[in-house]
Short mmCIF file of C-alpha atoms and ligand atoms in Angstrom, two decimals:
data_model
loop_
_atom_site.label_atom_id
_atom_site.label_comp_id
_atom_site.label_asym_id
_atom_site.label_seq_id
_atom_site.Cartn_x
_atom_site.Cartn_y
_atom_site.Cartn_z
CA MET A 248 -20.72 33.05 15.25
CA THR A 249 -18.22 30.38 17.63
CA ASN A 250 -18.08 26.51 16.60
CA ALA A 251 -20.63 26.21 19.11
CA ASP A 252 -23.33 28.56 17.68
CA VAL A 253 -22.91 26.75 14.48
CA VAL A 254 -23.05 23.22 15.58
CA ALA A 255 -26.13 24.55 17.75
CA LEU A 256 -27.94 26.14 14.61
CA ALA A 257 -27.23 23.38 12.45
CA HIS A 258 -28.52 20.65 14.96
CA SER A 259 -31.69 22.72 15.20
CA ALA A 260 -32.60 22.39 11.71
CA LEU A 261 -30.64 19.63 10.04
CA MET A 262 -31.67 16.02 9.90
CA ASP A 263 -29.54 14.13 12.36
CA VAL A 264 -27.64 11.68 10.02
CA TYR A 265 -23.90 12.31 10.68
CA ALA A 266 -21.74 12.11 13.51
CA CYS A 267 -20.32 15.26 13.41
CA MET A 268 -17.11 16.66 14.66
CA PRO A 269 -18.08 19.88 16.79
CA VAL A 270 -16.35 22.30 14.45
CA ALA A 271 -17.44 24.73 11.76
CA PHE A 272 -15.05 25.47 9.00
CA GLU A 273 -14.82 29.06 7.45
CA ARG A 274 -12.10 28.87 4.75
CA GLY A 275 -9.06 26.82 3.50
CA GLU A 276 -5.97 27.18 1.81
CA GLY A 277 -3.94 24.38 0.49
CA ALA A 278 -3.59 21.60 3.10
CA TYR A 279 -4.91 23.62 6.13
CA LEU A 280 -8.69 24.72 7.09
CA PHE A 281 -9.39 27.42 9.35
CA ASP A 282 -12.62 27.22 11.90
CA VAL A 283 -14.71 30.31 12.42
CA GLU A 284 -12.76 31.05 15.53
CA GLY A 285 -9.83 31.40 13.09
CA ARG A 286 -8.03 28.09 14.12
CA ARG A 287 -6.02 26.19 11.75
CA TYR A 288 -6.17 22.68 11.23
CA LEU A 289 -4.01 20.37 8.85
CA ASP A 290 -6.16 18.33 6.84
CA PHE A 291 -5.68 14.54 6.62
CA PHE A 292 -9.14 14.13 5.28
CA CYS A 293 -9.40 16.31 2.55
CA GLY A 294 -13.52 16.36 3.10
CA LEU A 295 -13.70 12.27 2.61
CA ALA A 296 -11.14 12.35 -0.43
CA VAL A 297 -12.70 15.19 -2.13
CA THR A 298 -10.33 18.18 -1.92
CA SER A 299 -7.24 16.42 -3.17
CA LEU A 300 -5.51 19.28 -4.64
CA GLY A 301 -6.03 21.04 -1.37
CA HIS A 302 -7.98 23.78 -0.56
CA ALA A 303 -9.19 26.77 -3.44
CA TYR A 304 -6.46 25.36 -5.50
CA PRO A 305 -5.92 28.42 -7.66
CA SER A 306 -6.97 26.82 -11.13
CA VAL A 307 -9.75 25.51 -9.88
CA VAL A 308 -11.01 28.90 -8.24
CA ARG A 309 -10.35 30.23 -11.66
CA ALA A 310 -12.02 27.94 -13.81
CA VAL A 311 -15.12 28.03 -11.40
CA GLN A 312 -15.27 31.78 -11.00
CA GLU A 313 -15.00 32.15 -14.84
CA GLN A 314 -17.83 29.70 -15.51
CA VAL A 315 -20.34 30.85 -12.74
CA GLY A 316 -20.28 34.29 -14.28
CA LYS A 317 -20.78 32.74 -17.76
CA LEU A 318 -23.18 29.84 -17.60
CA THR A 319 -24.23 27.79 -14.68
CA HIS A 320 -26.86 25.35 -16.11
CA VAL A 321 -28.67 24.74 -19.77
CA SER A 322 -29.92 20.89 -19.31
CA ASN A 323 -29.00 17.61 -21.09
CA VAL A 324 -31.44 19.22 -23.71
CA PHE A 325 -28.39 21.20 -25.11
CA HIS A 326 -24.58 20.68 -25.36
CA THR A 327 -21.80 22.94 -23.71
CA GLU A 328 -18.43 22.77 -24.51
CA VAL A 329 -17.03 22.56 -21.24
CA SER A 330 -19.06 19.40 -20.31
CA ALA A 331 -17.88 17.96 -24.01
CA ARG A 332 -14.35 18.83 -23.09
CA LEU A 333 -14.48 17.11 -19.64
CA ALA A 334 -16.23 13.94 -21.31
CA SER A 335 -13.52 13.94 -23.74
CA LYS A 336 -10.69 14.19 -21.57
CA LEU A 337 -12.13 11.66 -19.21
CA SER A 338 -12.97 9.02 -22.31
CA LEU A 339 -9.47 9.53 -23.31
CA LYS A 340 -7.99 8.75 -19.95
CA PHE A 341 -9.93 5.66 -19.78
CA GLY A 342 -8.38 4.78 -23.11
CA GLY A 343 -11.74 4.87 -25.49
CA GLY A 344 -15.23 4.61 -24.21
CA LYS A 345 -18.32 6.52 -23.45
CA VAL A 346 -19.05 8.84 -20.59
CA PHE A 347 -21.87 9.65 -18.16
CA LEU A 348 -21.92 12.64 -16.25
CA CYS A 349 -24.03 12.95 -13.01
CA ASN A 350 -23.55 14.77 -9.22
CA SER A 351 -22.20 11.78 -7.10
CA GLY A 352 -20.50 8.76 -6.23
CA ALA A 353 -24.16 7.42 -5.36
CA GLU A 354 -25.54 8.36 -9.04
CA ALA A 355 -22.43 7.22 -10.75
CA ASN A 356 -22.64 3.58 -9.29
CA GLU A 357 -26.33 4.04 -9.98
CA ALA A 358 -25.58 4.44 -13.73
CA ALA A 359 -23.15 2.00 -13.64
CA ILE A 360 -25.64 -0.85 -12.20
CA LYS A 361 -28.27 0.38 -15.02
CA VAL A 362 -25.55 -0.04 -17.56
CA ALA A 363 -24.99 -3.80 -16.75
CA ARG A 364 -28.64 -4.48 -16.33
CA ARG A 365 -29.45 -3.09 -19.66
CA TRP A 366 -26.52 -5.00 -21.16
CA GLY A 367 -27.38 -7.92 -19.65
CA ALA A 368 -31.39 -7.46 -20.58
CA SER A 369 -29.92 -8.35 -24.38
CA ARG A 370 -27.92 -11.19 -23.26
CA GLY A 371 -30.22 -13.73 -21.83
CA GLY A 372 -32.01 -11.73 -19.47
CA ARG A 373 -28.88 -11.69 -16.67
CA TYR A 374 -29.09 -8.88 -14.04
CA GLU A 375 -27.45 -10.22 -10.84
CA ILE A 376 -23.97 -8.35 -9.96
CA ILE A 377 -21.56 -9.90 -7.44
CA THR A 378 -20.24 -7.40 -4.96
CA ALA A 379 -18.11 -7.84 -1.57
CA HIS A 380 -18.31 -7.98 2.00
CA ASN A 381 -17.51 -5.07 3.38
CA SER A 382 -17.63 -2.75 0.35
CA PHE A 383 -19.23 0.96 0.26
CA HIS A 384 -20.98 1.59 -2.88
CA GLY A 385 -23.17 4.65 -1.69
CA ARG A 386 -26.63 5.66 0.02
CA THR A 387 -29.49 5.26 -2.62
CA LEU A 388 -31.62 2.31 -2.28
CA ALA A 389 -30.01 0.11 -5.10
CA THR A 390 -25.90 0.69 -4.20
CA LEU A 391 -26.80 0.38 -0.64
CA ALA A 392 -28.24 -3.24 -1.95
CA ALA A 393 -24.76 -3.28 -3.65
CA THR A 394 -23.05 -2.42 -0.69
CA GLY A 395 -21.96 -5.43 1.50
CA GLN A 396 -22.00 -3.73 4.92
CA GLN A 397 -25.45 -5.13 6.99
CA ARG A 398 -25.27 -2.27 9.54
CA TYR A 399 -26.24 0.27 6.57
CA HIS A 400 -29.35 -1.94 5.35
CA VAL A 401 -31.45 -2.24 8.92
CA GLY A 402 -34.47 -0.50 8.64
CA PHE A 403 -34.55 0.36 4.72
CA GLU A 404 -35.62 -3.02 3.41
CA PRO A 405 -36.80 -4.09 1.07
CA LEU A 406 -33.68 -3.38 -0.90
CA PRO A 407 -33.86 -3.64 -4.89
CA LEU A 408 -32.94 -7.42 -5.55
CA GLY A 409 -30.16 -8.70 -7.79
CA PHE A 410 -26.71 -8.58 -5.81
CA ARG A 411 -24.70 -11.30 -4.37
CA MET A 412 -22.26 -10.86 -1.91
CA VAL A 413 -18.56 -12.72 -1.70
CA PRO A 414 -15.76 -12.17 0.62
CA PHE A 415 -13.23 -9.74 -0.87
CA ASP A 416 -9.94 -10.74 -1.84
CA ASP A 417 -11.18 -14.38 -2.40
CA LEU A 418 -11.01 -15.31 -6.08
CA ASP A 419 -12.35 -18.60 -5.51
CA ALA A 420 -15.39 -17.33 -3.84
CA ALA A 421 -16.14 -14.94 -6.89
CA ARG A 422 -15.91 -17.74 -9.01
CA ALA A 423 -18.27 -19.79 -7.09
CA ALA A 424 -20.76 -17.50 -6.80
CA VAL A 425 -21.44 -16.63 -10.46
CA ARG A 426 -24.71 -17.95 -12.06
CA ASP A 427 -26.32 -18.14 -15.16
CA GLU A 428 -28.28 -14.58 -13.30
CA THR A 429 -24.74 -13.10 -12.94
CA VAL A 430 -23.94 -9.95 -15.52
CA ALA A 431 -21.51 -8.53 -13.33
CA ILE A 432 -18.79 -7.95 -10.90
CA MET A 433 -18.39 -4.89 -8.68
CA ILE A 434 -15.74 -4.16 -6.60
CA GLU A 435 -13.30 -1.25 -5.39
CA PRO A 436 -9.68 -1.75 -5.97
CA ILE A 437 -9.24 -0.92 -2.53
CA GLN A 438 -11.93 -0.91 0.16
CA GLY A 439 -11.98 2.46 1.42
CA GLU A 440 -15.13 3.04 3.79
CA GLY A 441 -14.19 -0.74 4.67
CA GLY A 442 -10.99 0.17 6.15
CA VAL A 443 -8.36 0.90 3.40
CA VAL A 444 -8.19 -2.84 2.74
CA VAL A 445 -5.79 -3.40 0.21
CA PRO A 446 -6.35 -6.82 -2.04
CA ARG A 447 -3.54 -8.99 -0.29
CA ASP A 448 -3.71 -11.49 -2.95
CA GLU A 449 -1.56 -9.66 -5.92
CA ARG A 450 -3.62 -11.72 -8.71
CA TYR A 451 -7.06 -10.50 -7.44
CA LEU A 452 -8.18 -7.79 -9.67
CA SER A 453 -6.35 -9.45 -12.79
CA GLY A 454 -7.97 -12.72 -11.91
CA LEU A 455 -11.59 -10.93 -11.50
CA ARG A 456 -10.99 -9.50 -15.04
CA GLU A 457 -10.00 -13.34 -16.52
CA LEU A 458 -13.10 -14.54 -14.59
CA CYS A 459 -15.52 -11.91 -16.69
CA ASP A 460 -13.77 -12.49 -19.60
CA GLN A 461 -14.14 -16.29 -19.65
CA ARG A 462 -18.05 -15.91 -18.41
CA ASN A 463 -18.74 -12.98 -20.31
CA LEU A 464 -19.37 -10.38 -17.53
CA LEU A 465 -18.55 -6.98 -16.86
CA LEU A 466 -16.11 -6.01 -14.47
CA ILE A 467 -17.35 -2.39 -12.71
CA LEU A 468 -14.64 -1.02 -10.70
CA ASP A 469 -15.83 1.84 -8.28
CA GLU A 470 -12.62 3.80 -8.01
CA ILE A 471 -15.24 6.76 -6.56
CA GLN A 472 -12.38 6.98 -3.44
CA THR A 473 -9.20 5.72 -5.12
CA GLY A 474 -9.76 7.30 -8.31
CA VAL A 475 -8.65 10.88 -9.75
CA GLY A 476 -5.12 10.47 -8.24
CA ARG A 477 -5.54 8.92 -4.82
CA THR A 478 -3.25 6.31 -4.91
CA GLY A 479 -0.35 7.45 -7.19
CA LYS A 480 -2.05 6.30 -10.61
CA PHE A 481 -5.35 8.44 -12.20
CA PHE A 482 -7.30 5.22 -11.82
CA ALA A 483 -5.93 2.44 -9.11
CA TYR A 484 -6.25 -0.43 -11.30
CA GLU A 485 -3.46 0.96 -13.26
CA HIS A 486 -1.27 -0.33 -10.31
CA TRP A 487 -2.59 -4.22 -11.20
CA GLN A 488 -2.78 -3.70 -14.93
CA VAL A 489 -6.03 -4.66 -15.44
CA LYS A 490 -8.88 -2.59 -17.19
CA PRO A 491 -12.40 -2.61 -16.24
CA ASP A 492 -15.41 -2.44 -18.74
CA ILE A 493 -16.85 0.48 -16.46
CA VAL A 494 -15.36 2.63 -13.70
CA THR A 495 -17.25 4.75 -11.57
CA LEU A 496 -15.21 8.28 -10.20
CA ALA A 497 -16.71 10.98 -8.24
CA LYS A 498 -15.40 12.46 -4.93
CA ALA A 499 -12.29 14.23 -6.11
CA LEU A 500 -13.19 14.88 -9.49
CA GLY A 501 -14.49 18.47 -8.93
CA ALA A 502 -12.35 19.42 -6.26
CA GLY A 503 -15.03 19.90 -4.09
CA LEU A 504 -17.71 20.64 -6.65
CA PRO A 505 -20.73 17.57 -6.49
CA ILE A 506 -20.05 15.50 -9.78
CA GLY A 507 -19.67 11.87 -10.44
CA ALA A 508 -19.13 9.88 -13.70
CA ALA A 509 -19.56 6.33 -15.16
CA ILE A 510 -17.38 5.47 -17.68
CA ALA A 511 -18.31 2.06 -20.14
CA ARG A 512 -16.27 0.72 -23.11
CA ASP A 513 -18.01 1.65 -26.21
CA GLU A 514 -19.53 -1.88 -26.81
CA VAL A 515 -21.00 -1.68 -23.09
CA ALA A 516 -22.37 1.96 -23.69
CA ALA A 517 -24.09 1.16 -26.87
CA CYS A 518 -26.86 -0.46 -25.31
CA MET A 519 -27.58 3.06 -23.35
CA THR A 520 -29.47 4.55 -26.00
CA HIS A 521 -31.87 7.89 -25.79
CA GLY A 522 -34.60 8.22 -22.79
CA THR A 523 -32.63 5.06 -21.12
CA HIS A 524 -30.97 7.23 -18.13
CA GLY A 525 -30.35 10.90 -17.51
CA SER A 526 -30.07 13.51 -14.68
CA THR A 527 -31.12 17.10 -15.18
CA PHE A 528 -28.05 18.81 -13.14
CA GLY A 529 -25.59 15.93 -14.83
CA ALA A 530 -22.93 17.65 -17.04
CA ASN A 531 -23.35 20.66 -15.08
CA PRO A 532 -21.07 23.12 -16.56
CA VAL A 533 -19.35 24.78 -13.13
CA ALA A 534 -18.68 21.11 -12.04
CA SER A 535 -17.58 20.24 -15.33
CA ALA A 536 -15.18 23.34 -15.51
CA ALA A 537 -13.85 22.33 -12.04
CA ALA A 538 -12.99 18.85 -13.07
CA LEU A 539 -11.71 20.14 -16.10
CA ALA A 540 -9.22 21.84 -14.14
CA VAL A 541 -8.73 19.22 -12.05
CA LEU A 542 -7.62 17.00 -14.71
CA GLU A 543 -5.54 19.55 -16.22
CA ALA A 544 -3.65 19.80 -12.71
CA LEU A 545 -2.82 16.11 -12.89
CA GLU A 546 -1.88 16.31 -16.71
CA ASP A 547 1.84 16.54 -16.33
CA GLY A 548 2.23 13.78 -13.66
CA SER A 549 4.00 15.92 -10.76
CA VAL A 550 1.22 16.01 -8.67
CA LEU A 551 0.86 12.29 -8.78
CA GLU A 552 4.57 11.79 -8.60
CA ASN A 553 4.49 13.80 -5.48
CA CYS A 554 1.44 11.80 -4.10
CA THR A 555 3.70 8.45 -4.50
CA GLN A 556 6.85 9.88 -3.03
CA VAL A 557 4.72 11.44 0.57
CA GLY A 558 2.52 8.86 0.54
CA ASN A 559 5.34 6.29 0.87
CA TYR A 560 7.11 8.73 3.20
CA LEU A 561 4.29 9.02 5.39
CA MET A 562 3.24 5.11 4.96
CA GLY A 563 7.16 4.34 6.23
CA GLU A 564 6.92 6.82 8.99
CA LEU A 565 3.69 5.18 10.35
CA LYS A 566 5.35 1.44 9.36
CA ALA A 567 8.66 2.34 11.52
CA LEU A 568 6.02 3.44 14.43
CA ALA A 569 3.90 0.57 14.31
CA ALA A 570 7.57 -1.51 15.07
CA GLY A 571 7.63 0.09 18.41
CA GLU A 572 3.58 0.54 19.53
CA THR A 573 1.44 -2.02 20.25
CA LYS A 574 -1.75 -0.13 19.94
CA ILE A 575 -0.85 -0.09 15.64
CA ARG A 576 -1.97 -3.44 14.51
CA GLU A 577 -1.48 -2.80 10.55
CA VAL A 578 -0.39 -0.05 8.57
CA ARG A 579 -1.68 -0.06 4.71
CA GLY A 580 -2.42 1.54 1.74
CA ARG A 581 -1.24 3.32 -1.31
CA GLY A 582 -0.37 6.70 -2.33
CA MET A 583 -2.22 9.26 -0.14
CA MET A 584 -4.92 6.41 0.78
CA ILE A 585 -3.59 5.01 3.93
CA GLY A 586 -5.22 3.05 7.02
CA VAL A 587 -4.00 2.48 10.29
CA VAL A 588 -5.10 -0.07 12.06
CA LEU A 589 -5.42 0.08 15.68
CA ASP A 590 -5.98 -2.34 18.48
CA ARG A 591 -8.97 -0.12 19.89
CA GLU A 592 -11.93 1.98 18.79
CA ALA A 593 -10.62 5.12 16.43
CA ARG A 594 -13.04 7.48 16.79
CA PRO A 595 -11.81 8.92 20.04
CA LEU A 596 -8.20 9.33 18.51
CA ALA A 597 -9.55 11.17 15.46
CA GLN A 598 -11.06 13.36 18.35
CA ALA A 599 -8.11 13.94 20.16
CA CYS A 600 -6.17 14.54 16.81
CA LEU A 601 -8.69 17.17 16.08
CA GLU A 602 -8.04 18.99 19.34
CA GLN A 603 -4.11 18.82 18.39
CA GLY A 604 -4.82 20.34 15.02
CA LEU A 605 -4.98 17.72 12.89
CA ILE A 606 -8.09 16.06 10.87
CA VAL A 607 -8.07 12.15 9.98
CA ASN A 608 -11.07 10.05 10.01
CA ALA A 609 -11.87 7.03 11.74
CA THR A 610 -13.50 4.60 9.71
CA ALA A 611 -14.64 0.48 9.98
CA GLY A 612 -14.61 0.85 13.75
CA ASN A 613 -10.59 0.25 14.54
CA VAL A 614 -9.24 2.31 11.35
CA LEU A 615 -7.68 5.68 11.31
CA ARG A 616 -8.10 6.65 7.69
CA LEU A 617 -5.70 8.91 6.09
CA LEU A 618 -6.54 10.75 3.19
CA PRO A 619 -4.08 13.73 2.71
CA PRO A 620 -3.86 16.40 -0.11
CA LEU A 621 -2.06 14.58 -3.03
CA ASN A 622 0.15 17.88 -2.83
CA LEU A 623 0.93 17.62 0.51
CA THR A 624 4.41 18.38 1.43
CA ILE A 625 7.15 16.41 3.14
CA ALA A 626 7.21 19.08 5.94
CA GLN A 627 3.57 19.00 6.14
CA ALA A 628 3.60 15.27 6.15
CA LYS A 629 6.15 15.30 8.88
CA GLU A 630 4.03 17.98 10.93
CA GLY A 631 0.82 15.22 10.77
CA PHE A 632 2.64 12.44 11.81
CA GLU A 633 4.03 13.78 14.74
CA ILE A 634 0.54 14.97 15.99
CA ILE A 635 -0.47 11.12 14.98
CA ARG A 636 2.42 9.85 17.10
CA ARG A 637 1.77 12.16 20.20
CA VAL A 638 -1.68 11.15 20.32
CA LEU A 639 -1.12 7.60 20.14
CA LYS A 640 1.79 7.89 22.72
CA SER A 641 -1.06 9.41 25.80
CA ALA A 642 -3.77 7.32 24.15
C1 LIG B 861 -18.19 7.77 -1.20
C2 LIG B 861 -18.25 7.00 -1.89
C3 LIG B 861 -19.31 6.27 -2.30
C4 LIG B 861 -20.84 7.11 -2.63
O1 LIG B 861 -20.42 8.66 -3.00
P1 LIG B 861 -21.49 9.69 -2.89
O2 LIG B 861 -21.12 10.53 -3.52
O3 LIG B 861 -21.50 9.98 -1.40
O4 LIG B 861 -22.90 9.20 -3.31
C5 LIG B 861 -19.34 5.20 -3.77
N1 LIG B 861 -18.32 4.24 -3.70
C6 LIG B 861 -17.52 4.39 -2.85
C7 LIG B 861 -16.25 3.50 -3.31
C8 LIG B 861 -16.94 5.73 -2.02
O5 LIG B 861 -16.11 5.92 -1.43
#
């Protein structure tokens, strides 16, 4: 099949909810993807921050192949060693706490919301969760209600109640929004979908932590995009030396296999007793094996170190370019999560990059979002940067 054949077949049968690029990929190798016609692309997108170790990372491939031949599913009526070991490692990373394993980001946030509500139910019947404008927390009805972007809500009302939105990066607004009903504050440390928005207030996250401590609220950090090393630390919150009560992970956790996790402090997780939550596929052994291999690959710190170094290099090049290029308004981000804010719509530029063999993402209208693999080399960073420079120049 050609790219066009696959696109036509997909359009004939799939619900048309994605504004897809007209390319069908066949295989991947490290930082590169190959389409069905054999054309090679440098991947600065990683399937939305998912394949953070690059494609076909050998130890992940091995772990999945071994597990898929042994056991693919037993349900949570029983245990498997692989998911027990994964939960134990995640708990350790968090510094103690209990893990709920599920299959996606929205499900991880849904679990976090349920934990917060159940925790609040026995603490004065509190239920309201403060979230931020411009946030993204998922597409299920509750996570949609938590998402501070009106355009995603249209046509899906009535949405679940119990969410109150405040401007991001505004500590006073969060403080003023706390009411008797408030149980938690849920925030992305760096907004991803919203355009790679890094808080300008260095004290924002620690301020939220203090506010939560003062008012007996839970701090929930949605690290579905920023987590698992994307910003150069395993959890992005480590940059600000704060610790949430609940953190959610998904995207990069399974290196491409669907898996999500909500991790809560022991005292908070204690409210989740038998029968209060569940997922048939949650803690799936194959997805767990992939996630274990990912955690092991990050263990010695060299991938995170590379993420910081090559990410800084790429951001430095982009900032230098921005100095002489009026089409760029701002370059922002952390590690391998970089937003290039343009003076125009980003999608045509993402399209032009694709035609030049570089995959980047357009988000929030005018932001080119770069999410390269954490193990990208300097040479590959240069290769991608050169394409971006050329495309911007001729735009
Ligand atoms: C992608 C994302 C989600 C939703 O994850 P899904 O796996 O698509 O359900 C939630 N929060 C953040 C911050 C995300 O980037």
